[in-house]
Amino acid sequence: MVQLRLSSVIHKHPQFILLLLSALLLFANNGNNSLLAYDEAYYAIQARWMLETQDWLTPQWWGTPIYDRTVGIQWLIALTYQIFGINEFSARLPSIISCIISVILTYQIGKILLNRQIAFLAAIILCLMPIWIFEGRSATQNTPLVCVELLGIWALLRGEELGNKQQKQKILWGILAGATFGLGFLI
């Protein structure tokens, strides 16, 4: 009886189950709160300086403009700093959100290309992978970039699904897919 109810919930609300499982795994604290050296600390401090100086265009390193990377992840971290304060959780929140969205986009893409059962299995496998959980908890550009890339793939597939009768919607999906290329380069 319980197995039948669980199967019914999974069948009716697979995205909710994926969201819940991903959030549970990513928000669970493993006791390691300090930012890891180099990348996490680098992005976090640049985001803090952007917020403090209100210069959102020039990434800095101790007051010196540094143009070795794009500023997408620093913007996301600075925005979460502005909302939730400057702390490790805020620095990692953009990656956590991107990770959860990526799991749901994996399901959506699998649904279009294969079927609902295989898509759900693929998304479950992704959200349970230890390296995915680790990356989702890191304040780096990796998971936001994967999220933007998956969004672009999903938009292209949705546009192709529509056919010629819904030309306006097809154009909108194409614009979204094209915009993800720019966002990907920004991140």
Short mmCIF file of C-alpha atoms in Angstrom, two decimals:
data_model
loop_
_atom_site.label_atom_id
_atom_site.label_comp_id
_atom_site.label_asym_id
_atom_site.label_seq_id
_atom_site.Cartn_x
_atom_site.Cartn_y
_atom_site.Cartn_z
CA MET A 1 0.00 0.00 0.00
CA VAL A 2 2.78 2.44 0.94
CA GLN A 3 4.75 1.47 -2.16
CA LEU A 4 1.68 2.12 -4.32
CA ARG A 5 1.21 5.60 -2.77
CA LEU A 6 4.90 6.45 -3.22
CA SER A 7 4.75 5.33 -6.84
CA SER A 8 1.66 7.48 -7.35
CA VAL A 9 3.35 10.56 -5.83
CA ILE A 10 6.47 10.03 -7.97
CA HIS A 11 4.33 9.62 -11.08
CA LYS A 12 2.19 12.70 -10.40
CA HIS A 13 4.84 15.07 -8.99
CA PRO A 14 8.32 14.00 -10.12
CA GLN A 15 9.72 17.54 -10.14
CA PHE A 16 8.61 18.11 -6.55
CA ILE A 17 10.31 14.88 -5.45
CA LEU A 18 13.51 15.90 -7.28
CA LEU A 19 13.40 19.38 -5.76
CA LEU A 20 12.85 18.00 -2.27
CA LEU A 21 15.61 15.38 -2.52
CA SER A 22 18.12 17.80 -4.04
CA ALA A 23 17.37 20.48 -1.47
CA LEU A 24 17.64 17.99 1.38
CA LEU A 25 21.05 16.77 0.18
CA LEU A 26 22.43 20.23 -0.59
CA PHE A 27 21.18 22.10 2.44
CA ALA A 28 22.29 19.40 4.87
CA ASN A 29 25.36 20.80 6.58
CA ASN A 30 28.38 18.55 6.66
CA GLY A 31 30.16 20.65 9.29
CA ASN A 32 32.60 22.21 6.84
CA ASN A 33 31.59 25.87 6.73
CA SER A 34 34.79 27.69 5.82
CA LEU A 35 35.34 28.58 2.20
CA LEU A 36 37.90 26.39 0.47
CA ALA A 37 41.13 27.99 -0.56
CA TYR A 38 41.59 29.61 -3.81
CA ASP A 39 38.47 29.50 -5.98
CA GLU A 40 35.74 29.77 -3.35
CA ALA A 41 37.60 32.39 -1.35
CA TYR A 42 38.59 34.27 -4.52
CA TYR A 43 35.01 34.59 -5.78
CA ALA A 44 33.62 35.33 -2.32
CA ILE A 45 36.06 38.16 -1.59
CA GLN A 46 35.62 39.70 -5.05
CA ALA A 47 31.85 39.62 -4.56
CA ARG A 48 32.25 41.26 -1.16
CA TRP A 49 34.40 44.03 -2.66
CA MET A 50 31.84 44.56 -5.44
CA LEU A 51 29.14 45.00 -2.84
CA GLU A 52 31.22 47.25 -0.59
CA THR A 53 32.55 49.52 -3.37
CA GLN A 54 29.34 49.39 -5.44
CA ASP A 55 31.56 48.82 -8.50
CA TRP A 56 29.83 45.85 -10.14
CA LEU A 57 31.84 46.02 -13.37
CA THR A 58 35.45 45.89 -12.19
CA PRO A 59 36.56 42.78 -10.36
CA GLN A 60 39.27 43.78 -7.91
CA TRP A 61 42.00 42.16 -5.91
CA TRP A 62 43.01 44.32 -2.95
CA GLY A 63 42.01 47.50 -4.79
CA THR A 64 43.70 46.58 -8.08
CA PRO A 65 41.44 45.89 -11.08
CA ILE A 66 41.85 42.28 -12.23
CA TYR A 67 40.40 41.17 -15.56
CA ASP A 68 41.43 37.51 -15.56
CA ARG A 69 37.85 36.17 -15.22
CA THR A 70 34.33 37.14 -16.07
CA VAL A 71 32.12 38.46 -13.27
CA GLY A 72 28.96 36.35 -13.47
CA ILE A 73 29.49 34.24 -10.37
CA GLN A 74 30.71 37.24 -8.38
CA TRP A 75 27.48 39.07 -9.26
CA LEU A 76 25.38 36.15 -8.08
CA ILE A 77 27.32 35.86 -4.83
CA ALA A 78 27.16 39.63 -4.26
CA LEU A 79 23.38 39.56 -4.77
CA THR A 80 22.96 36.83 -2.18
CA TYR A 81 25.27 38.76 0.14
CA GLN A 82 22.98 41.74 -0.26
CA ILE A 83 19.91 39.66 0.59
CA PHE A 84 21.22 37.29 3.29
CA GLY A 85 24.35 39.01 4.55
CA ILE A 86 28.02 38.24 4.03
CA ASN A 87 28.62 34.66 5.15
CA GLU A 88 29.61 31.24 3.79
CA PHE A 89 26.01 30.16 3.21
CA SER A 90 25.30 33.24 1.07
CA ALA A 91 28.45 32.62 -0.96
CA ARG A 92 27.36 29.06 -1.70
CA LEU A 93 23.65 29.74 -2.27
CA PRO A 94 23.90 30.50 -6.03
CA SER A 95 25.56 27.13 -6.60
CA ILE A 96 22.99 25.32 -4.47
CA ILE A 97 20.08 26.89 -6.38
CA SER A 98 21.77 26.21 -9.72
CA CYS A 99 22.33 22.61 -8.71
CA ILE A 100 18.67 22.07 -7.84
CA ILE A 101 17.50 23.71 -11.08
CA SER A 102 19.98 21.56 -13.05
CA VAL A 103 18.50 18.36 -11.61
CA ILE A 104 15.01 19.46 -12.67
CA LEU A 105 16.29 20.50 -16.13
CA THR A 106 17.94 17.08 -16.49
CA TYR A 107 14.52 15.55 -15.88
CA GLN A 108 12.86 17.89 -18.40
CA ILE A 109 15.47 17.15 -21.09
CA GLY A 110 15.24 13.41 -20.46
CA LYS A 111 11.47 13.58 -20.71
CA ILE A 112 11.72 15.17 -24.16
CA LEU A 113 14.45 12.86 -25.48
CA LEU A 114 13.52 9.56 -23.79
CA ASN A 115 10.60 9.00 -21.41
CA ARG A 116 9.44 10.02 -17.93
CA GLN A 117 10.81 6.97 -16.11
CA ILE A 118 14.31 7.18 -17.57
CA ALA A 119 14.34 10.96 -17.14
CA PHE A 120 13.43 10.59 -13.47
CA LEU A 121 16.11 7.95 -12.98
CA ALA A 122 18.73 10.16 -14.66
CA ALA A 123 17.82 13.12 -12.46
CA ILE A 124 17.90 10.98 -9.31
CA ILE A 125 21.31 9.59 -10.25
CA LEU A 126 22.62 13.13 -10.84
CA CYS A 127 21.39 14.49 -7.53
CA LEU A 128 22.84 11.51 -5.61
CA MET A 129 26.34 11.72 -7.09
CA PRO A 130 28.85 12.78 -4.40
CA ILE A 131 30.82 15.02 -6.78
CA TRP A 132 27.58 16.79 -7.77
CA ILE A 133 26.69 17.39 -4.12
CA PHE A 134 30.21 18.68 -3.45
CA GLU A 135 30.08 21.05 -6.44
CA GLY A 136 26.60 22.19 -5.46
CA ARG A 137 27.96 23.23 -2.08
CA SER A 138 30.92 25.12 -3.56
CA ALA A 139 30.99 28.85 -4.23
CA THR A 140 32.36 28.42 -7.75
CA GLN A 141 31.09 28.96 -11.26
CA ASN A 142 30.77 25.25 -12.13
CA THR A 143 27.14 24.51 -11.25
CA PRO A 144 25.75 27.88 -12.40
CA LEU A 145 27.47 27.26 -15.75
CA VAL A 146 26.04 23.74 -16.01
CA CYS A 147 22.61 25.14 -15.14
CA VAL A 148 22.80 27.77 -17.88
CA GLU A 149 23.98 25.18 -20.41
CA LEU A 150 21.14 22.81 -19.51
CA LEU A 151 18.67 25.70 -19.77
CA GLY A 152 19.93 26.38 -23.31
CA ILE A 153 19.60 22.72 -24.32
CA TRP A 154 16.11 22.53 -22.84
CA ALA A 155 15.05 25.74 -24.62
CA LEU A 156 16.31 24.41 -27.96
CA LEU A 157 14.46 21.13 -27.47
CA ARG A 158 11.25 22.91 -26.42
CA GLY A 159 11.45 25.13 -29.49
CA GLU A 160 11.87 22.13 -31.76
CA GLU A 161 8.97 20.34 -30.07
CA LEU A 162 6.50 23.08 -31.00
CA GLY A 163 6.60 22.78 -34.78
CA ASN A 164 5.65 25.47 -37.28
CA LYS A 165 2.13 26.23 -36.00
CA GLN A 166 3.35 28.04 -32.90
CA GLN A 167 6.01 30.19 -34.55
CA LYS A 168 5.92 33.00 -31.95
CA GLN A 169 6.54 30.61 -29.05
CA LYS A 170 9.24 28.86 -31.06
CA ILE A 171 11.01 32.21 -31.54
CA LEU A 172 10.81 32.94 -27.81
CA TRP A 173 12.37 29.57 -26.97
CA GLY A 174 15.07 30.31 -29.54
CA ILE A 175 15.78 33.69 -27.94
CA LEU A 176 16.08 32.01 -24.52
CA ALA A 177 18.45 29.41 -25.96
CA GLY A 178 20.57 32.15 -27.55
CA ALA A 179 20.63 34.20 -24.36
CA THR A 180 22.06 31.22 -22.48
CA PHE A 181 25.19 31.38 -24.65
CA GLY A 182 25.82 34.94 -23.49
CA LEU A 183 25.09 34.04 -19.87
CA GLY A 184 27.44 31.08 -20.16
CA PHE A 185 30.28 33.31 -21.30
CA LEU A 186 29.49 35.78 -18.51
CA ILE A 187 29.73 33.04 -15.90
#
